[in-house]
XYZ file of C-alpha atoms in Angstrom:
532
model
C 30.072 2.008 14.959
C 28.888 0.254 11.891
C 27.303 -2.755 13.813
C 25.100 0.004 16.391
C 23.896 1.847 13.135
C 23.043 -1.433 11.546
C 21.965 -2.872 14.874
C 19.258 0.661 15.259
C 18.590 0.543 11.373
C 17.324 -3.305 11.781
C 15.130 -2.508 14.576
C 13.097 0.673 13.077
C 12.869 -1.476 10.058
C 11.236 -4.306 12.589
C 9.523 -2.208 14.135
C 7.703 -0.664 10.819
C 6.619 -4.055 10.157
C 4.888 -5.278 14.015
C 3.718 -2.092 14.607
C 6.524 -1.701 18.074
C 6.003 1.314 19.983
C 9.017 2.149 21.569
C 7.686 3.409 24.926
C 5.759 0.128 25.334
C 7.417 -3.147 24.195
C 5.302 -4.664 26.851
C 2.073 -4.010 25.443
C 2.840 -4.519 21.695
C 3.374 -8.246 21.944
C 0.221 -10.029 21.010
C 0.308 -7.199 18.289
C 3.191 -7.802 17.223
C 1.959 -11.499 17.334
C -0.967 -10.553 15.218
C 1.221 -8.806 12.423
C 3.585 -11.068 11.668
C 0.764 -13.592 11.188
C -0.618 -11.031 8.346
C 2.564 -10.437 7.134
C 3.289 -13.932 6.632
C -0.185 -14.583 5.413
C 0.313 -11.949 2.453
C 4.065 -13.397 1.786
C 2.187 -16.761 1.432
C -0.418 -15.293 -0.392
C 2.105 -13.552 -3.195
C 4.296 -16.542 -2.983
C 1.601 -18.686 -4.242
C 0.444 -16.281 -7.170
C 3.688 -15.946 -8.118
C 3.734 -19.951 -8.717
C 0.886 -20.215 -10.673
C 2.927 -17.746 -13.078
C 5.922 -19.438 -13.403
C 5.017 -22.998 -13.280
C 2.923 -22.376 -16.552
C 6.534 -20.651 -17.839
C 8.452 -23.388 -16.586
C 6.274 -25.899 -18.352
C 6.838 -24.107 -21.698
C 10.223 -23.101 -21.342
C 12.025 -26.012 -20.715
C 11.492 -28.562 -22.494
C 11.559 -26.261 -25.742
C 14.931 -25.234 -24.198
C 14.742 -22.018 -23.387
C 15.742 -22.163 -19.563
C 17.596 -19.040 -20.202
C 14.341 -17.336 -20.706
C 12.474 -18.268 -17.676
C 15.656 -17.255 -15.423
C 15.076 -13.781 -17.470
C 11.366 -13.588 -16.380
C 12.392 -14.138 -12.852
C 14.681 -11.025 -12.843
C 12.623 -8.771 -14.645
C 9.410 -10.003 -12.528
C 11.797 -9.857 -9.404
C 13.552 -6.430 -10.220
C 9.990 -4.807 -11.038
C 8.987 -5.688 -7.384
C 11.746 -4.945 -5.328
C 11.518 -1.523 -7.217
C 8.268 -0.103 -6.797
C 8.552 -1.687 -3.287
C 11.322 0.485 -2.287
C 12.222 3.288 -4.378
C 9.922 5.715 -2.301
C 10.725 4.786 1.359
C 14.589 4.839 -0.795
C 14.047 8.357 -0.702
C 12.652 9.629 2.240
C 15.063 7.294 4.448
C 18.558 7.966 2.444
C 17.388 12.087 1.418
C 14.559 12.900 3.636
C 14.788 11.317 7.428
C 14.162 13.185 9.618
C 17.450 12.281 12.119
C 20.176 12.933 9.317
C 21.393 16.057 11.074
C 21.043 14.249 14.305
C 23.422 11.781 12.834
C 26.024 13.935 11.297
C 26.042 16.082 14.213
C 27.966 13.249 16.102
C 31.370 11.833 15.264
C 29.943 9.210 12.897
C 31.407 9.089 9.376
C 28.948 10.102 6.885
C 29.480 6.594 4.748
C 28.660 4.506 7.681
C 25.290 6.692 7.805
C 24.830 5.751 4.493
C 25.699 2.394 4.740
C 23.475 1.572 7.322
C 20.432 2.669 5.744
C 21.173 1.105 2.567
C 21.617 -2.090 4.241
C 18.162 -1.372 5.791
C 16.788 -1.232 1.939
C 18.878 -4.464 0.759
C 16.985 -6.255 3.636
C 13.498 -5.021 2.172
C 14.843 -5.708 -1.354
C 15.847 -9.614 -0.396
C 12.333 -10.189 1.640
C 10.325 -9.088 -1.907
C 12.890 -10.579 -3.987
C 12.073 -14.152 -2.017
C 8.436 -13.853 -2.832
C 9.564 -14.276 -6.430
C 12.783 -16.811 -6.259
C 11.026 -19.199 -4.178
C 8.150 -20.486 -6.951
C 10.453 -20.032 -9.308
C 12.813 -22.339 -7.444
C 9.870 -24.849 -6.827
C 8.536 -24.482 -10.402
C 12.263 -25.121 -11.551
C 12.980 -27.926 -9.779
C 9.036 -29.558 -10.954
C 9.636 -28.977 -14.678
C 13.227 -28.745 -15.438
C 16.604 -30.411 -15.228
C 18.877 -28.942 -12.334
C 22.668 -29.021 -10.997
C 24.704 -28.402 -8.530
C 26.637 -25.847 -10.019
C 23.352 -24.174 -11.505
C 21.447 -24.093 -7.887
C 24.742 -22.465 -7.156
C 24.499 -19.846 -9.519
C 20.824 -19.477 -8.585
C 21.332 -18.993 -4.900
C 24.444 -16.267 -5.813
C 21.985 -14.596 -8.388
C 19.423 -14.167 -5.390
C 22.016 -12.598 -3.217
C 22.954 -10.393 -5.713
C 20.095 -9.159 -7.703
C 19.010 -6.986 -4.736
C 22.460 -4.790 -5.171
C 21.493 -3.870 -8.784
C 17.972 -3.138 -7.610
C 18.689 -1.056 -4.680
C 21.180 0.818 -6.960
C 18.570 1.738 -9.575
C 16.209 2.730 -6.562
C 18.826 5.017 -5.006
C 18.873 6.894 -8.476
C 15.641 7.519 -8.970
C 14.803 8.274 -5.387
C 17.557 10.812 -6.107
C 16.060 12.169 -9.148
C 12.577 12.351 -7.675
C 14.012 14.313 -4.381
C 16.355 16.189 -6.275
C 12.983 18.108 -8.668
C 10.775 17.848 -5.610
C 13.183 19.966 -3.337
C 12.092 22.744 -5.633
C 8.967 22.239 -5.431
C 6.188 24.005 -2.512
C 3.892 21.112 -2.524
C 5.772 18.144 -3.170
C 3.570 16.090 -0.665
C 1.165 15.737 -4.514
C 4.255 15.158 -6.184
C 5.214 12.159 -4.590
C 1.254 11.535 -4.091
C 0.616 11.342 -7.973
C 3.843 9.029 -8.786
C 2.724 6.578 -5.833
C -0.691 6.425 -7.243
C 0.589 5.864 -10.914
C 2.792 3.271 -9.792
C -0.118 1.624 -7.779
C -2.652 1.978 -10.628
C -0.088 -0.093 -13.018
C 1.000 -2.837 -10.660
C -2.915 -3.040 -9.851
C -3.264 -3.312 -13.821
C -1.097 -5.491 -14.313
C -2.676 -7.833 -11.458
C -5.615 -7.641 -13.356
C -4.249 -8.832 -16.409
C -1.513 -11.060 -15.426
C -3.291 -14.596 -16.173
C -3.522 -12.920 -20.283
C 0.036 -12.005 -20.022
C 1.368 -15.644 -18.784
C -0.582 -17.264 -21.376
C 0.741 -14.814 -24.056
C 4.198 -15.478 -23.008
C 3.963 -18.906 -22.433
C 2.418 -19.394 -25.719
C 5.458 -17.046 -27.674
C 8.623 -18.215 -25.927
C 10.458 -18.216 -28.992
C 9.764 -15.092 -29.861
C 9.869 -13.485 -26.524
C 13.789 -15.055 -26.653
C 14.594 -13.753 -30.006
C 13.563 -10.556 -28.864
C 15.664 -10.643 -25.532
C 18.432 -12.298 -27.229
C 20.274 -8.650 -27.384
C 19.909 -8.057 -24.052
C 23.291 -9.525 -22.961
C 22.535 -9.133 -19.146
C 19.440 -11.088 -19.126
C 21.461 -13.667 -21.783
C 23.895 -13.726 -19.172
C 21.779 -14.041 -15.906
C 19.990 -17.167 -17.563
C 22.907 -18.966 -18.886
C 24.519 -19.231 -15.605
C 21.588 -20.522 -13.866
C 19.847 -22.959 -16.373
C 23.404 -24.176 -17.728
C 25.243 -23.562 -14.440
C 27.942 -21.571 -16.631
C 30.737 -19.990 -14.271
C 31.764 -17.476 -16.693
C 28.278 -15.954 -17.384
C 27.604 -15.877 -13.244
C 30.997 -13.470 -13.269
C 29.530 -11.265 -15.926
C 26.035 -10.885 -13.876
C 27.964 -10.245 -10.658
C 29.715 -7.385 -12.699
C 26.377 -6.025 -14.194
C 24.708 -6.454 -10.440
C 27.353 -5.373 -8.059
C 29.284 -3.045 -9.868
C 26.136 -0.401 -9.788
C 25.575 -1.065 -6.483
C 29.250 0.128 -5.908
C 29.022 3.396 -8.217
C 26.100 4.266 -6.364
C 27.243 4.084 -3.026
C 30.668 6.081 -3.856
C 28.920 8.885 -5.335
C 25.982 9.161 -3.032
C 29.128 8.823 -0.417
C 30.993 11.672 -2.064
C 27.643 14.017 -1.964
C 25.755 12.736 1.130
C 26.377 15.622 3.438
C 25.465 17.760 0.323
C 22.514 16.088 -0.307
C 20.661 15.914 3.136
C 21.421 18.980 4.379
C 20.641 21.151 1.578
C 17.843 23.355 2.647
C 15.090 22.385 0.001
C 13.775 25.762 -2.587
C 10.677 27.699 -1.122
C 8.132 29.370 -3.262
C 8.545 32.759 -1.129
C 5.017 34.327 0.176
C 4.801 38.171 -0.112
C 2.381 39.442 2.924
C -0.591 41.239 1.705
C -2.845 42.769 3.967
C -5.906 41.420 4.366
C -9.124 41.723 6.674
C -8.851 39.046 9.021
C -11.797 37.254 9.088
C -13.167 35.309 12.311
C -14.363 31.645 11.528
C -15.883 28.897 13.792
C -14.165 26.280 15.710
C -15.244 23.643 13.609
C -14.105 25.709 10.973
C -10.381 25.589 12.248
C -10.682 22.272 13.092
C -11.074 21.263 9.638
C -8.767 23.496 8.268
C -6.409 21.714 10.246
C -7.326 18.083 10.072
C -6.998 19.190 5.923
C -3.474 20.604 6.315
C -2.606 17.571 8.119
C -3.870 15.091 5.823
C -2.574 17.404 2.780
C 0.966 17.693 4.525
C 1.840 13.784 4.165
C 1.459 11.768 0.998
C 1.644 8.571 2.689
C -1.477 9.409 4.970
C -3.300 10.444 1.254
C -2.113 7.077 -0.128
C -2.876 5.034 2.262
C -5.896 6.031 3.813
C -7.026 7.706 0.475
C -6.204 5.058 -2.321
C -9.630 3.662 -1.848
C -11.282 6.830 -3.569
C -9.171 6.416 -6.516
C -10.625 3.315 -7.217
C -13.885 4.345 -6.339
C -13.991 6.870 -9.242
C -11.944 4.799 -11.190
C -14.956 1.509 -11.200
C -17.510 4.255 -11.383
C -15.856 5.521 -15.134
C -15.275 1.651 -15.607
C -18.701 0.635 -14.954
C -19.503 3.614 -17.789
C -17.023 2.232 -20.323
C -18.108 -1.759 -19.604
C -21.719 -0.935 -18.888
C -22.396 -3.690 -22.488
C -19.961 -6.065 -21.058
C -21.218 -6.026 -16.963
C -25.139 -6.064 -18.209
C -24.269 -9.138 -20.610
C -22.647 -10.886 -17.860
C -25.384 -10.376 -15.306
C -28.486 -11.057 -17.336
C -26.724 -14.170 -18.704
C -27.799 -15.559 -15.567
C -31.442 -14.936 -14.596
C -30.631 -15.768 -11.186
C -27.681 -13.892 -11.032
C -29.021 -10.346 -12.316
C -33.058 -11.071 -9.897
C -29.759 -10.583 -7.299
C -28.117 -7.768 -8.818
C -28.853 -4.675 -5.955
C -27.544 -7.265 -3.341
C -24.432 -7.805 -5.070
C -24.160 -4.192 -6.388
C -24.326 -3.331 -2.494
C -21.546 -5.437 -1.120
C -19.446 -4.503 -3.768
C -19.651 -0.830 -3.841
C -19.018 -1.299 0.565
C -16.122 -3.591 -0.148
C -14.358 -1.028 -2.354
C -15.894 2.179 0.610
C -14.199 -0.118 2.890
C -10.413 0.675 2.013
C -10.620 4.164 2.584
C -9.551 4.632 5.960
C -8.972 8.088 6.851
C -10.278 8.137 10.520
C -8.331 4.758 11.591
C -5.138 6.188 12.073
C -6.382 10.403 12.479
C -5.349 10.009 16.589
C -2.384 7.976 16.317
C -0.934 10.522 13.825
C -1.233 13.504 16.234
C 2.365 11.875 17.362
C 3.876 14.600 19.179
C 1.731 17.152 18.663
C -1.241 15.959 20.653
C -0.373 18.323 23.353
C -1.229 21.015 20.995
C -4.741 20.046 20.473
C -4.952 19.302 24.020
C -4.181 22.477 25.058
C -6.200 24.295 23.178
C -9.607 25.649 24.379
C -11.894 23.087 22.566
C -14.602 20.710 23.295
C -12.993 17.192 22.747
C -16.155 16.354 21.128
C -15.421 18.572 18.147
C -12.037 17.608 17.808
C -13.208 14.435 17.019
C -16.589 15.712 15.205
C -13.427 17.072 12.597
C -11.838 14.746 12.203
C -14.833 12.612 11.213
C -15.949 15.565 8.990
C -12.836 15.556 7.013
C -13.411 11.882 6.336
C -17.217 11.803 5.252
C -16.648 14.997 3.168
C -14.056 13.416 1.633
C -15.457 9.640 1.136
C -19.072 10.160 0.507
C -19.203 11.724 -2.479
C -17.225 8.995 -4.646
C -18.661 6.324 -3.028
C -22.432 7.411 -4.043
C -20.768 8.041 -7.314
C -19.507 4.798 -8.016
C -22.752 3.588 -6.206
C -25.246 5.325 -8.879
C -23.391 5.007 -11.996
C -23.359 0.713 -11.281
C -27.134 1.004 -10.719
C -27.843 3.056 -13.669
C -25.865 0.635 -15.378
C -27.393 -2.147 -14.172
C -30.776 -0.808 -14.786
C -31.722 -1.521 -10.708
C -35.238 -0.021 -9.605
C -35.813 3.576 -8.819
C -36.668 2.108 -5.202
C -33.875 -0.286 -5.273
C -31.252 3.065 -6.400
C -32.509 4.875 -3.462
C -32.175 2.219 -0.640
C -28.751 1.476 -2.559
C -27.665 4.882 -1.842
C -28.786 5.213 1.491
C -27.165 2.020 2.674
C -23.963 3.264 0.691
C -24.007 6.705 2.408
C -24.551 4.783 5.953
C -21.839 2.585 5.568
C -19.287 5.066 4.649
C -20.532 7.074 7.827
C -20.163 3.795 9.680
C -16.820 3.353 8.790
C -15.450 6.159 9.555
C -17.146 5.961 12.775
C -15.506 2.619 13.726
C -12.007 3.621 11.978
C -12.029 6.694 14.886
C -13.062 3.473 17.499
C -10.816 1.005 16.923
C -7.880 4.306 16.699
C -8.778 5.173 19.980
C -8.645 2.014 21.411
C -5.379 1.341 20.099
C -3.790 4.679 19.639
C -0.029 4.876 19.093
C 1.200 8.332 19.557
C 5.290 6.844 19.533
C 5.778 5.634 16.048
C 8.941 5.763 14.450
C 7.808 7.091 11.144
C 3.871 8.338 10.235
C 3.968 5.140 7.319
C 3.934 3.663 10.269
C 0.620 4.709 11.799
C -1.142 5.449 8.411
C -0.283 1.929 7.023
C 0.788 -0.129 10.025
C -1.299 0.719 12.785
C -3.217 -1.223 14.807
C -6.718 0.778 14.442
C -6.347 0.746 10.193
C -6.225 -3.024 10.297
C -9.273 -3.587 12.776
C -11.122 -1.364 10.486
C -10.875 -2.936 7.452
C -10.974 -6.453 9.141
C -14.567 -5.387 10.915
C -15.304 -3.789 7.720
C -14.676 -6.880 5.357
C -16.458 -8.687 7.918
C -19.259 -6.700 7.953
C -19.678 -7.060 4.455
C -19.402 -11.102 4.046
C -21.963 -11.320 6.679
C -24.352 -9.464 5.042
C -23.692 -11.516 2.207
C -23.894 -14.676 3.548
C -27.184 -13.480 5.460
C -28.476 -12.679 2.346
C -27.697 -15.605 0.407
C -28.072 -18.486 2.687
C -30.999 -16.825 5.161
C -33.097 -14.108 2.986
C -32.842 -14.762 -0.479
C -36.225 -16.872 -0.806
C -37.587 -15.265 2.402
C -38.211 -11.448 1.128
C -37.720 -9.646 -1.715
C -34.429 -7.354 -2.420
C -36.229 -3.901 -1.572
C -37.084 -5.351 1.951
C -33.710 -6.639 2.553
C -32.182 -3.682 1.852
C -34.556 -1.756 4.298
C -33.493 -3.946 6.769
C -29.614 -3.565 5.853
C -30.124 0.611 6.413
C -32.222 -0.252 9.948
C -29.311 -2.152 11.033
C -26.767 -0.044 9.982
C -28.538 2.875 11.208
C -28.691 1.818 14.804
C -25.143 0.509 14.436
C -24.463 4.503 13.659
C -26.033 5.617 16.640
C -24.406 3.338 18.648
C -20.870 4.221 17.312
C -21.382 7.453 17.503
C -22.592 7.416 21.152
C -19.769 5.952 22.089
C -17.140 8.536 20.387
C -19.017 11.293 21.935
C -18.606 9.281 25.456
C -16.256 6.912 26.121
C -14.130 8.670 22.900
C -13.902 11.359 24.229
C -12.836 10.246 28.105
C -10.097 7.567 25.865
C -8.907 11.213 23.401
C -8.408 13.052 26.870
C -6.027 9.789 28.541
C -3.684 9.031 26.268
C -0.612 8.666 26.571
């Protein structure tokens, strides 16, 4: 019984990651193809930035003797990203999936439920844990002395780091469900910690290169200060010395959690998931009832669905928190981005240019239209069956994504040309070329979402994040955005001057417009009423 849970577990978890559709395996395998590619490209990617981190530790570290140390780093480092990489899908697979019931209904015993899905998360946990271990294995073996017995110790460490990890996640994804299951909108619950989370991982991106310099600079007193930490003493010893005794006590302090956790989540599973979650109760009032258009409804309901899932807001929305985030930014800096323009004459005569592909790269990663089809899932038959005009089901759903994106864009867009001090002529064409590519994008996210719709996904991460029609968009997006660049500054840049390239940036996207949105209203429309 154990294996076929693992066995099913395994293969959603796949499937999350190539995008499978289960009703057509044949059809999904040059996509499938095409994801693992990315996937492996952005393991690659962290892998390598990872290594530029710890090879400056490792040259510090080591030959002031403080191996211990840089074993330390690689926990912390490692247990910070299997964390935020799994304590929310933690929660809504062990407290909140949607076939728990399903499960217990059958004569399955409730820890092998459990057990399954945890095993699902230690997988996750081992793939992020990997980007980490591997430059610091690399790094290790470049700069410092090693052993048999301590690439022992390093390889159990890996294996068991994940357990203590997936244990802490567990907790807190039982803390966060346990305060939003009393809660009526806990979709902006969970919306607000995932963007917190996202903000300081993005922040400490930013700043990383200052941090490894800083603590490459104060290893001394980085290990004075860890010194008490016995678990970290412990976890460093038995790699860098290849000590036996110390690898026991960080087995004890990494599986023994992992244990804890699953006997009490065991004890209170059934408990747990089928506890109906606390309702604000509605009293009816009576009202006038008030007739509105179909557009109207429409919208209402593209809002309720986008409002109703935190991981569509995240991930198609994330892109308009960083929007008004570089429009306060560009504010704050406004000294430090004007010095660092007009420092270079050449660089600030090109200053609307740049501003503009900017401001679209950032417009590009909002992505609300690119998965809007694919997440009708089940319920397309609804909206099919209702007495609508296709062509205003999908007018909604492209209103709900231009009333949402265009105001921060032009935001962000104006405050970096006020900023910059950019011509009155220049602002305006800036604007308009900002207001047409957001209008653009959301034209080609609906596209490239019809075109490869998935209505059979396993979870809606799965369409919002994974799907097909989000990663053509921001791939013809990016594109669209290095092309204009590199017509601009190989082709146009001594040919005409910025206000006349920008004039011909809004032509072009203006008939690209048109063109887009001929299509939705034709072909769309015949593609919306065929799927399957």
């Amino acid at each position: 019984m154990l294996k076929t849970l693992l066995r099913v577990r395994m293969a959603a978890l796949l499937a999350a990651f190539t995008g499978q559709s289960r009703k057509r395996k044949s059809q999904t395998k040059g996509k499938a193809a095409g994801y693992a590619f990315l996937m492996l490209y952005c393991f690659c990617a962290f892998v390598f930035l990872f290594y530029t981190s710890f090879s400056q530790f490792a040259a510090a570290f080591f030959p002031a003797g403080l191996g211990w140390l840089y074993f330390a780093m690689f926990a912390i480092m490692a247990f910070a990203l299997m964390f935020i990489g799994s304590v929310f899908t933690a929660k809504s697979q062990l407290f909140e999936a949607k076939d728990n019931e399903l499960l217990l209904s059958m004569p399955v015993p409730p820890g092998m439920i459990l057990l399954s899905r945890m095993a699902a998360l230690l997988a996750m946990n081992f793939v992020l844990e990997l980007v980490v271990a591997l430059p610091v294995f690399v790094s290790w073996l470049q700069y410092g002395e090693t052993s048999g017995t301590g690439i022992t110790a390093f390889v159990v460490i890996v294996l068991a780091l994940p357990l203590f990890s997936l244990a802490v996640s567990c907790l807190f994804a039982w803390l966060v469900s346990l305060v939003t299951s009393h809660m009526r909108n806990t979709t902006a619950v969970t919306m607000v910690i995932s963007v917190v989370f996202m903000l300081a991982y993005f922040l400490f991106c930013f700043r990383m290169n200052s941090y490894v310099t800083q603590l490459a600079a104060n290893g001394a007193a980085i290990a004075g200060a860890l010194g008490s930490a016995a678990p970290l003493v412990w976890l460093g010893r038995a790699a860098a010395d290849g000590s036996l005794a110390d690898l026991g006590l960080t087995l004890l302090w990494t599986v023994l959690p992992f244990v804890l956790a699953y006997v009490l989540l065991n004890r209170s599973f059934i408990r747990i998931v089928t506890t109906r979650r606390g309702q604000v109760k509605v009293r009816y009032e009576k009202k006038a009832m008030r007739a509105s258009t179909q557009s109207a409804a429409l919208y209402r309901r593209e809002l309720a669905r986008l409002t109703s899932s935190s991981g569509y807001m995240l991930n198609a929305g994330l892109g308009l928190v960083f929007e008004l985030v570089l429009a306060v930014l560009a504010v704050v800096k406004r000294r430090e981005l004007l010095g660092a323009l007009t420092a270079i004459p050449e660089l600030y005569a090109a200053a609307a240019p740049i501003l503009l592909l900017a401001c679209m790269m950032v417009s590009g990663m909002v992505f609300f239209t690119a998965s809007s089809v694919s997440l009708e899932g089940k319920s397309y038959w609804i909206v099919r069956s209702m007495p609508v005009e296709t062509k205003k089901i999908l007018q909604a759903k492209l209103n709900l994504s231009n009333s949402l994106a265009v105001a921060p864009a032009l935001v962000m867009m104006l405050a970096a040309a006020l900023v910059l001090r950019v011509s009155a002529a220049e602002t305006a064409l800036l604007l308009a070329c900002q207001l047409l590519f957001v209008l653009l994008t959301a034209n080609v996210g609906l596209m490239e979402d019809l075109r490869h719709c998935n209505l059979d996904w396993i979870n809606e991460t799965q369409a919002a994040k994974q799907g097909a029609g989000v990663l053509l968009s921001m791939l013809l997006g990016f594109g669209f955005v290095v092309a204009v660049g590199a017509l601009y500054f190989f082709l146009l840049a001594e040919l005409m001057p910025t206000t006349a390239f920008l004039g011909l940036i809004l032509a072009l996207m203006a008939i690209l417009y048109a063109l887009t949105a001929r299509w939705l209203m034709t072909r769309g429309v015949k593609r919306f009423e065929t799927l399957r």
